[in-house]
């Protein structure tokens, strides 16, 4: 990925928001976009995890409303300065139709567009030289097509990195990046989850750690997209203190 220096810009109706330690920091999902088709798609058109009770429209200020996009709530549970590792969201067993939809959207280069505190996510990835880079426009891809087998793989784990700046009695979000990874998750001891029981949410995975940040080197196998695939969605959350103030983010 090419490194960009683009910054978020001020839009009407957006005021600084100060969070206290442990306060929820909502992550919202925007419309899926592709540079190949120019046709936006509803995020929940695809088999992703949904919030309890279903997604709701989440354009809460004039700035978000003016973008004209479909901004919705998400099931990601993020709280100020609370680090999370290998947090499970849900498991989805793909039907033939769901598998076909994912294949097409991955093939046509669709990207996620996530938002935290009015900041669109930067994308963390590896460039052609093998160096980790951040890209500040266009969101991050749903998955990738294997260059040799031409099979589709989904990014079902995300490392969410949030930069914060201390302000008076709280903290402000000044940066937001997502590193998408594809992991064929497996439970310890060969446990098989039905995708709905509370027991499965508590069972540890053998494919990611609950005590440290996941890296590309931890991945043994990527998550292929085929009918019958059981995709477990997981995420990490890391907080990084920054000298950048809200007005300069």
PDB file of C-alpha atoms in Angstrom:
ATOM      1  CA  UNK A   1       0.000   0.000   0.000  1.00  0.00           C
ATOM      2  CA  UNK A   2       1.262   3.464  -0.815  1.00  0.00           C
ATOM      3  CA  UNK A   3       1.743   5.798   2.131  1.00  0.00           C
ATOM      4  CA  UNK A   4      -0.518   8.842   2.050  1.00  0.00           C
ATOM      5  CA  UNK A   5      -0.491  11.991   4.168  1.00  0.00           C
ATOM      6  CA  UNK A   6      -4.186  12.765   3.757  1.00  0.00           C
ATOM      7  CA  UNK A   7      -5.963  14.003   6.881  1.00  0.00           C
ATOM      8  CA  UNK A   8      -9.570  14.066   8.006  1.00  0.00           C
ATOM      9  CA  UNK A   9     -11.230  17.423   7.391  1.00  0.00           C
ATOM     10  CA  UNK A  10     -13.682  19.450   9.429  1.00  0.00           C
ATOM     11  CA  UNK A  11     -17.319  19.238   8.408  1.00  0.00           C
ATOM     12  CA  UNK A  12     -20.339  21.075   9.850  1.00  0.00           C
ATOM     13  CA  UNK A  13     -22.033  19.588  12.885  1.00  0.00           C
ATOM     14  CA  UNK A  14     -18.907  17.820  14.133  1.00  0.00           C
ATOM     15  CA  UNK A  15     -17.747  18.874  17.592  1.00  0.00           C
ATOM     16  CA  UNK A  16     -14.967  17.369  19.722  1.00  0.00           C
ATOM     17  CA  UNK A  17     -16.093  14.438  21.832  1.00  0.00           C
ATOM     18  CA  UNK A  18     -14.272  13.638  25.048  1.00  0.00           C
ATOM     19  CA  UNK A  19     -14.474  10.080  26.386  1.00  0.00           C
ATOM     20  CA  UNK A  20     -13.804   8.881  29.924  1.00  0.00           C
ATOM     21  CA  UNK A  21     -11.795   5.736  30.617  1.00  0.00           C
ATOM     22  CA  UNK A  22     -13.973   2.696  29.925  1.00  0.00           C
ATOM     23  CA  UNK A  23     -16.647   4.663  28.060  1.00  0.00           C
ATOM     24  CA  UNK A  24     -18.008   3.061  24.904  1.00  0.00           C
ATOM     25  CA  UNK A  25     -16.484   4.338  21.661  1.00  0.00           C
ATOM     26  CA  UNK A  26     -18.967   3.372  18.916  1.00  0.00           C
ATOM     27  CA  UNK A  27     -17.666   1.877  15.683  1.00  0.00           C
ATOM     28  CA  UNK A  28     -20.006   2.511  12.749  1.00  0.00           C
ATOM     29  CA  UNK A  29     -20.060   0.857   9.337  1.00  0.00           C
ATOM     30  CA  UNK A  30     -20.627   2.748   6.120  1.00  0.00           C
ATOM     31  CA  UNK A  31     -21.603   1.608   2.633  1.00  0.00           C
ATOM     32  CA  UNK A  32     -19.279  -0.855   0.870  1.00  0.00           C
ATOM     33  CA  UNK A  33     -17.502   0.706  -2.109  1.00  0.00           C
ATOM     34  CA  UNK A  34     -15.492  -0.500  -5.102  1.00  0.00           C
ATOM     35  CA  UNK A  35     -13.330   1.355  -7.603  1.00  0.00           C
ATOM     36  CA  UNK A  36     -14.100  -1.375 -10.137  1.00  0.00           C
ATOM     37  CA  UNK A  37     -17.892  -1.092 -10.241  1.00  0.00           C
ATOM     38  CA  UNK A  38     -18.721   2.355  -8.754  1.00  0.00           C
ATOM     39  CA  UNK A  39     -21.866   0.728  -7.292  1.00  0.00           C
ATOM     40  CA  UNK A  40     -22.136   1.106  -3.478  1.00  0.00           C
ATOM     41  CA  UNK A  41     -23.572  -1.780  -1.461  1.00  0.00           C
ATOM     42  CA  UNK A  42     -25.246  -1.994   1.926  1.00  0.00           C
ATOM     43  CA  UNK A  43     -22.762  -3.405   4.468  1.00  0.00           C
ATOM     44  CA  UNK A  44     -25.288  -5.867   5.890  1.00  0.00           C
ATOM     45  CA  UNK A  45     -26.075  -7.228   2.433  1.00  0.00           C
ATOM     46  CA  UNK A  46     -23.216  -9.649   3.128  1.00  0.00           C
ATOM     47  CA  UNK A  47     -22.937 -12.327   5.849  1.00  0.00           C
ATOM     48  CA  UNK A  48     -21.297 -10.223   8.551  1.00  0.00           C
ATOM     49  CA  UNK A  49     -22.003 -10.239  12.279  1.00  0.00           C
ATOM     50  CA  UNK A  50     -24.866  -7.958  13.303  1.00  0.00           C
ATOM     51  CA  UNK A  51     -25.573  -6.037  16.518  1.00  0.00           C
ATOM     52  CA  UNK A  52     -27.991  -7.604  18.960  1.00  0.00           C
ATOM     53  CA  UNK A  53     -31.481  -6.654  17.800  1.00  0.00           C
ATOM     54  CA  UNK A  54     -30.219  -5.809  14.325  1.00  0.00           C
ATOM     55  CA  UNK A  55     -28.369  -2.793  12.908  1.00  0.00           C
ATOM     56  CA  UNK A  56     -29.751   0.721  13.220  1.00  0.00           C
ATOM     57  CA  UNK A  57     -29.066   3.889  11.271  1.00  0.00           C
ATOM     58  CA  UNK A  58     -26.266   5.753  13.033  1.00  0.00           C
ATOM     59  CA  UNK A  59     -25.913   9.169  11.372  1.00  0.00           C
ATOM     60  CA  UNK A  60     -25.994  11.203  14.561  1.00  0.00           C
ATOM     61  CA  UNK A  61     -24.809  14.604  13.355  1.00  0.00           C
ATOM     62  CA  UNK A  62     -25.065  16.949  10.400  1.00  0.00           C
ATOM     63  CA  UNK A  63     -21.612  16.039   9.133  1.00  0.00           C
ATOM     64  CA  UNK A  64     -22.468  12.344   8.782  1.00  0.00           C
ATOM     65  CA  UNK A  65     -25.889  13.139   7.340  1.00  0.00           C
ATOM     66  CA  UNK A  66     -24.380  15.362   4.634  1.00  0.00           C
ATOM     67  CA  UNK A  67     -22.182  12.543   3.323  1.00  0.00           C
ATOM     68  CA  UNK A  68     -25.300  10.870   1.944  1.00  0.00           C
ATOM     69  CA  UNK A  69     -24.022   7.419   2.872  1.00  0.00           C
ATOM     70  CA  UNK A  70     -25.767   4.660   4.801  1.00  0.00           C
ATOM     71  CA  UNK A  71     -24.012   4.714   8.160  1.00  0.00           C
ATOM     72  CA  UNK A  72     -25.140   1.968  10.544  1.00  0.00           C
ATOM     73  CA  UNK A  73     -24.331   0.575  13.964  1.00  0.00           C
ATOM     74  CA  UNK A  74     -21.983  -2.381  14.380  1.00  0.00           C
ATOM     75  CA  UNK A  75     -21.542  -5.211  16.917  1.00  0.00           C
ATOM     76  CA  UNK A  76     -17.938  -4.247  17.768  1.00  0.00           C
ATOM     77  CA  UNK A  77     -17.588  -3.495  21.490  1.00  0.00           C
ATOM     78  CA  UNK A  78     -14.899  -0.854  21.984  1.00  0.00           C
ATOM     79  CA  UNK A  79     -14.255   1.073  25.200  1.00  0.00           C
ATOM     80  CA  UNK A  80     -11.774   3.872  25.794  1.00  0.00           C
ATOM     81  CA  UNK A  81      -8.316   2.530  26.736  1.00  0.00           C
ATOM     82  CA  UNK A  82      -9.594  -1.059  27.031  1.00  0.00           C
ATOM     83  CA  UNK A  83      -7.319  -3.362  25.047  1.00  0.00           C
ATOM     84  CA  UNK A  84      -8.882  -6.489  23.554  1.00  0.00           C
ATOM     85  CA  UNK A  85      -7.302  -9.545  21.984  1.00  0.00           C
ATOM     86  CA  UNK A  86      -8.985 -12.331  20.000  1.00  0.00           C
ATOM     87  CA  UNK A  87     -12.475 -11.102  20.849  1.00  0.00           C
ATOM     88  CA  UNK A  88     -15.109 -13.224  19.099  1.00  0.00           C
ATOM     89  CA  UNK A  89     -18.038 -11.550  17.330  1.00  0.00           C
ATOM     90  CA  UNK A  90     -19.974 -14.449  15.835  1.00  0.00           C
ATOM     91  CA  UNK A  91     -19.747 -17.480  13.575  1.00  0.00           C
ATOM     92  CA  UNK A  92     -21.426 -17.596  10.167  1.00  0.00           C
ATOM     93  CA  UNK A  93     -21.893 -20.817   8.203  1.00  0.00           C
ATOM     94  CA  UNK A  94     -22.062 -19.805   4.555  1.00  0.00           C
ATOM     95  CA  UNK A  95     -24.953 -20.896   2.369  1.00  0.00           C
ATOM     96  CA  UNK A  96     -24.437 -21.203  -1.389  1.00  0.00           C
ATOM     97  CA  UNK A  97     -26.006 -17.777  -1.930  1.00  0.00           C
ATOM     98  CA  UNK A  98     -23.940 -16.121   0.810  1.00  0.00           C
ATOM     99  CA  UNK A  99     -20.765 -17.702  -0.531  1.00  0.00           C
ATOM    100  CA  UNK A 100     -21.535 -16.492  -4.056  1.00  0.00           C
ATOM    101  CA  UNK A 101     -22.211 -12.947  -2.812  1.00  0.00           C
ATOM    102  CA  UNK A 102     -18.952 -12.814  -0.897  1.00  0.00           C
ATOM    103  CA  UNK A 103     -17.035 -14.176  -3.882  1.00  0.00           C
ATOM    104  CA  UNK A 104     -18.405 -11.483  -6.195  1.00  0.00           C
ATOM    105  CA  UNK A 105     -17.768  -8.640  -3.764  1.00  0.00           C
ATOM    106  CA  UNK A 106     -14.210  -9.811  -3.085  1.00  0.00           C
ATOM    107  CA  UNK A 107     -13.558 -10.354  -6.799  1.00  0.00           C
ATOM    108  CA  UNK A 108     -14.751  -6.845  -7.626  1.00  0.00           C
ATOM    109  CA  UNK A 109     -12.569  -5.276  -4.965  1.00  0.00           C
ATOM    110  CA  UNK A 110     -15.171  -4.048  -2.502  1.00  0.00           C
ATOM    111  CA  UNK A 111     -13.892  -2.248   0.582  1.00  0.00           C
ATOM    112  CA  UNK A 112     -15.189  -1.732   4.113  1.00  0.00           C
ATOM    113  CA  UNK A 113     -15.595   1.871   5.232  1.00  0.00           C
ATOM    114  CA  UNK A 114     -15.659   2.094   9.006  1.00  0.00           C
ATOM    115  CA  UNK A 115     -15.983   5.180  11.189  1.00  0.00           C
ATOM    116  CA  UNK A 116     -15.043   6.015  14.773  1.00  0.00           C
ATOM    117  CA  UNK A 117     -15.854   9.487  16.119  1.00  0.00           C
ATOM    118  CA  UNK A 118     -16.324  10.827  12.572  1.00  0.00           C
ATOM    119  CA  UNK A 119     -12.905   9.515  11.474  1.00  0.00           C
ATOM    120  CA  UNK A 120     -12.830   7.085   8.525  1.00  0.00           C
ATOM    121  CA  UNK A 121     -10.479   4.180   9.070  1.00  0.00           C
ATOM    122  CA  UNK A 122      -7.031   4.121   7.562  1.00  0.00           C
ATOM    123  CA  UNK A 123      -5.954   0.728   6.183  1.00  0.00           C
ATOM    124  CA  UNK A 124      -2.825  -1.071   7.382  1.00  0.00           C
ATOM    125  CA  UNK A 125      -1.242  -3.448   4.894  1.00  0.00           C
ATOM    126  CA  UNK A 126       1.994  -4.734   3.401  1.00  0.00           C
ATOM    127  CA  UNK A 127       3.395  -3.140   0.245  1.00  0.00           C
ATOM    128  CA  UNK A 128       5.231  -4.878  -2.618  1.00  0.00           C
ATOM    129  CA  UNK A 129       8.501  -4.534  -0.696  1.00  0.00           C
ATOM    130  CA  UNK A 130       7.049  -6.292   2.336  1.00  0.00           C
ATOM    131  CA  UNK A 131       6.893  -3.134   4.443  1.00  0.00           C
ATOM    132  CA  UNK A 132       3.872  -2.318   6.607  1.00  0.00           C
ATOM    133  CA  UNK A 133       2.161   0.858   5.400  1.00  0.00           C
ATOM    134  CA  UNK A 134      -0.951   2.906   6.172  1.00  0.00           C
ATOM    135  CA  UNK A 135      -3.317   4.118   3.491  1.00  0.00           C
ATOM    136  CA  UNK A 136      -5.629   6.981   4.433  1.00  0.00           C
ATOM    137  CA  UNK A 137      -8.345   6.741   1.790  1.00  0.00           C
ATOM    138  CA  UNK A 138     -10.718   4.130   0.410  1.00  0.00           C
ATOM    139  CA  UNK A 139     -11.217   1.920   3.457  1.00  0.00           C
ATOM    140  CA  UNK A 140      -9.887  -1.643   3.595  1.00  0.00           C
ATOM    141  CA  UNK A 141     -10.694  -4.689   1.412  1.00  0.00           C
ATOM    142  CA  UNK A 142     -13.218  -7.409   2.267  1.00  0.00           C
ATOM    143  CA  UNK A 143     -10.759 -10.085   1.247  1.00  0.00           C
ATOM    144  CA  UNK A 144      -8.505 -11.202  -1.574  1.00  0.00           C
ATOM    145  CA  UNK A 145      -8.324 -13.595  -4.511  1.00  0.00           C
ATOM    146  CA  UNK A 146      -5.434 -16.064  -4.360  1.00  0.00           C
ATOM    147  CA  UNK A 147      -2.945 -15.245  -7.112  1.00  0.00           C
ATOM    148  CA  UNK A 148      -2.255 -18.914  -7.845  1.00  0.00           C
ATOM    149  CA  UNK A 149      -5.528 -20.780  -7.163  1.00  0.00           C
ATOM    150  CA  UNK A 150      -7.867 -17.816  -7.903  1.00  0.00           C
ATOM    151  CA  UNK A 151      -9.925 -18.798  -4.856  1.00  0.00           C
ATOM    152  CA  UNK A 152     -11.523 -16.144  -2.595  1.00  0.00           C
ATOM    153  CA  UNK A 153     -10.453 -15.539   0.992  1.00  0.00           C
ATOM    154  CA  UNK A 154     -12.131 -13.236   3.505  1.00  0.00           C
ATOM    155  CA  UNK A 155     -10.548 -10.937   6.055  1.00  0.00           C
ATOM    156  CA  UNK A 156     -12.357 -12.183   9.152  1.00  0.00           C
ATOM    157  CA  UNK A 157      -9.999 -10.786  11.786  1.00  0.00           C
ATOM    158  CA  UNK A 158      -9.238  -7.091  12.223  1.00  0.00           C
ATOM    159  CA  UNK A 159      -6.604  -5.354  14.307  1.00  0.00           C
ATOM    160  CA  UNK A 160      -8.195  -2.056  15.291  1.00  0.00           C
ATOM    161  CA  UNK A 161      -5.647   0.602  16.241  1.00  0.00           C
ATOM    162  CA  UNK A 162      -6.941   3.809  17.844  1.00  0.00           C
ATOM    163  CA  UNK A 163      -4.806   6.861  18.588  1.00  0.00           C
ATOM    164  CA  UNK A 164      -5.968   8.976  21.524  1.00  0.00           C
ATOM    165  CA  UNK A 165      -4.966  12.310  23.038  1.00  0.00           C
ATOM    166  CA  UNK A 166      -5.494  13.120  26.743  1.00  0.00           C
ATOM    167  CA  UNK A 167      -7.745  16.148  27.204  1.00  0.00           C
ATOM    168  CA  UNK A 168      -8.725  17.631  30.571  1.00  0.00           C
ATOM    169  CA  UNK A 169     -10.546  14.860  32.470  1.00  0.00           C
ATOM    170  CA  UNK A 170     -10.792  12.483  29.521  1.00  0.00           C
ATOM    171  CA  UNK A 171      -9.469  11.437  26.134  1.00  0.00           C
ATOM    172  CA  UNK A 172     -10.151  12.240  22.492  1.00  0.00           C
ATOM    173  CA  UNK A 173      -9.832   9.990  19.449  1.00  0.00           C
ATOM    174  CA  UNK A 174      -7.291  11.423  17.001  1.00  0.00           C
ATOM    175  CA  UNK A 175      -6.529   8.439  14.763  1.00  0.00           C
ATOM    176  CA  UNK A 176      -8.114   5.176  13.612  1.00  0.00           C
ATOM    177  CA  UNK A 177      -6.636   2.366  11.509  1.00  0.00           C
ATOM    178  CA  UNK A 178      -7.638  -1.206  10.661  1.00  0.00           C
ATOM    179  CA  UNK A 179      -5.332  -4.061   9.713  1.00  0.00           C
ATOM    180  CA  UNK A 180      -7.426  -6.826   8.086  1.00  0.00           C
ATOM    181  CA  UNK A 181      -6.242 -10.432   8.341  1.00  0.00           C
ATOM    182  CA  UNK A 182      -7.596 -13.740   7.068  1.00  0.00           C
ATOM    183  CA  UNK A 183      -7.530 -16.573   9.616  1.00  0.00           C
ATOM    184  CA  UNK A 184      -9.040 -20.058   9.409  1.00  0.00           C
ATOM    185  CA  UNK A 185      -9.958 -20.180  13.088  1.00  0.00           C
ATOM    186  CA  UNK A 186     -10.010 -23.401  15.082  1.00  0.00           C
ATOM    187  CA  UNK A 187     -11.000 -24.011  18.695  1.00  0.00           C
ATOM    188  CA  UNK A 188      -8.657 -25.580  21.199  1.00  0.00           C
ATOM    189  CA  UNK A 189      -9.280 -29.282  21.668  1.00  0.00           C
ATOM    190  CA  UNK A 190     -11.180 -29.585  18.394  1.00  0.00           C
ATOM    191  CA  UNK A 191     -14.365 -28.041  19.806  1.00  0.00           C
ATOM    192  CA  UNK A 192     -17.083 -27.493  17.193  1.00  0.00           C
ATOM    193  CA  UNK A 193     -19.348 -24.483  17.698  1.00  0.00           C
ATOM    194  CA  UNK A 194     -22.930 -24.311  16.477  1.00  0.00           C
ATOM    195  CA  UNK A 195     -22.600 -20.533  16.216  1.00  0.00           C
ATOM    196  CA  UNK A 196     -25.329 -19.751  18.736  1.00  0.00           C
ATOM    197  CA  UNK A 197     -24.458 -21.243  22.138  1.00  0.00           C
ATOM    198  CA  UNK A 198     -22.868 -19.115  24.851  1.00  0.00           C
ATOM    199  CA  UNK A 199     -20.403 -21.949  25.418  1.00  0.00           C
ATOM    200  CA  UNK A 200     -18.791 -21.282  22.035  1.00  0.00           C
ATOM    201  CA  UNK A 201     -18.255 -17.614  22.847  1.00  0.00           C
ATOM    202  CA  UNK A 202     -16.337 -18.635  25.981  1.00  0.00           C
ATOM    203  CA  UNK A 203     -14.241 -21.413  24.419  1.00  0.00           C
ATOM    204  CA  UNK A 204     -10.652 -20.367  23.561  1.00  0.00           C
ATOM    205  CA  UNK A 205      -9.443 -20.424  19.982  1.00  0.00           C
ATOM    206  CA  UNK A 206      -6.231 -22.192  19.012  1.00  0.00           C
ATOM    207  CA  UNK A 207      -5.580 -19.685  16.235  1.00  0.00           C
ATOM    208  CA  UNK A 208      -5.239 -16.412  18.160  1.00  0.00           C
ATOM    209  CA  UNK A 209      -4.113 -15.278  21.590  1.00  0.00           C
ATOM    210  CA  UNK A 210      -6.189 -13.504  24.233  1.00  0.00           C
ATOM    211  CA  UNK A 211      -3.077 -11.902  25.738  1.00  0.00           C
ATOM    212  CA  UNK A 212      -1.352 -10.232  22.801  1.00  0.00           C
ATOM    213  CA  UNK A 213      -1.860  -8.545  19.453  1.00  0.00           C
ATOM    214  CA  UNK A 214      -2.251 -10.859  16.428  1.00  0.00           C
ATOM    215  CA  UNK A 215       0.380 -10.610  13.684  1.00  0.00           C
ATOM    216  CA  UNK A 216       0.610 -11.977  10.165  1.00  0.00           C
ATOM    217  CA  UNK A 217       3.221 -14.463  11.358  1.00  0.00           C
ATOM    218  CA  UNK A 218       0.643 -16.086  13.663  1.00  0.00           C
ATOM    219  CA  UNK A 219      -1.553 -17.183  10.759  1.00  0.00           C
ATOM    220  CA  UNK A 220      -1.294 -20.834   9.724  1.00  0.00           C
ATOM    221  CA  UNK A 221      -4.146 -20.899   7.193  1.00  0.00           C
ATOM    222  CA  UNK A 222      -6.359 -18.207   5.663  1.00  0.00           C
ATOM    223  CA  UNK A 223     -10.177 -18.350   5.677  1.00  0.00           C
ATOM    224  CA  UNK A 224     -11.448 -19.543   2.309  1.00  0.00           C
ATOM    225  CA  UNK A 225     -14.924 -18.632   1.062  1.00  0.00           C
ATOM    226  CA  UNK A 226     -16.912 -21.712   0.003  1.00  0.00           C
ATOM    227  CA  UNK A 227     -20.449 -22.997   0.694  1.00  0.00           C
ATOM    228  CA  UNK A 228     -20.487 -24.575   4.148  1.00  0.00           C
ATOM    229  CA  UNK A 229     -17.482 -22.613   5.423  1.00  0.00           C
ATOM    230  CA  UNK A 230     -17.817 -21.679   9.093  1.00  0.00           C
ATOM    231  CA  UNK A 231     -16.351 -18.195   9.411  1.00  0.00           C
ATOM    232  CA  UNK A 232     -15.509 -16.961  12.901  1.00  0.00           C
ATOM    233  CA  UNK A 233     -15.137 -13.177  13.046  1.00  0.00           C
ATOM    234  CA  UNK A 234     -12.650 -11.842  15.611  1.00  0.00           C
ATOM    235  CA  UNK A 235     -10.901  -8.584  16.466  1.00  0.00           C
ATOM    236  CA  UNK A 236      -8.178  -6.929  18.529  1.00  0.00           C
ATOM    237  CA  UNK A 237      -8.279  -3.369  19.867  1.00  0.00           C
ATOM    238  CA  UNK A 238      -5.074  -1.471  20.633  1.00  0.00           C
ATOM    239  CA  UNK A 239      -4.815   2.072  22.042  1.00  0.00           C
ATOM    240  CA  UNK A 240      -1.858   4.351  21.248  1.00  0.00           C
ATOM    241  CA  UNK A 241      -1.281   7.678  23.002  1.00  0.00           C
ATOM    242  CA  UNK A 242      -0.628  10.535  20.582  1.00  0.00           C
ATOM    243  CA  UNK A 243       0.634  14.126  20.766  1.00  0.00           C
ATOM    244  CA  UNK A 244      -1.776  15.076  17.974  1.00  0.00           C
ATOM    245  CA  UNK A 245      -4.651  17.248  19.170  1.00  0.00           C
ATOM    246  CA  UNK A 246      -8.247  16.838  17.994  1.00  0.00           C
ATOM    247  CA  UNK A 247      -8.120  20.018  15.895  1.00  0.00           C
ATOM    248  CA  UNK A 248      -5.142  18.643  13.924  1.00  0.00           C
ATOM    249  CA  UNK A 249      -6.266  15.065  13.400  1.00  0.00           C
TER     250      UNK A 249
END
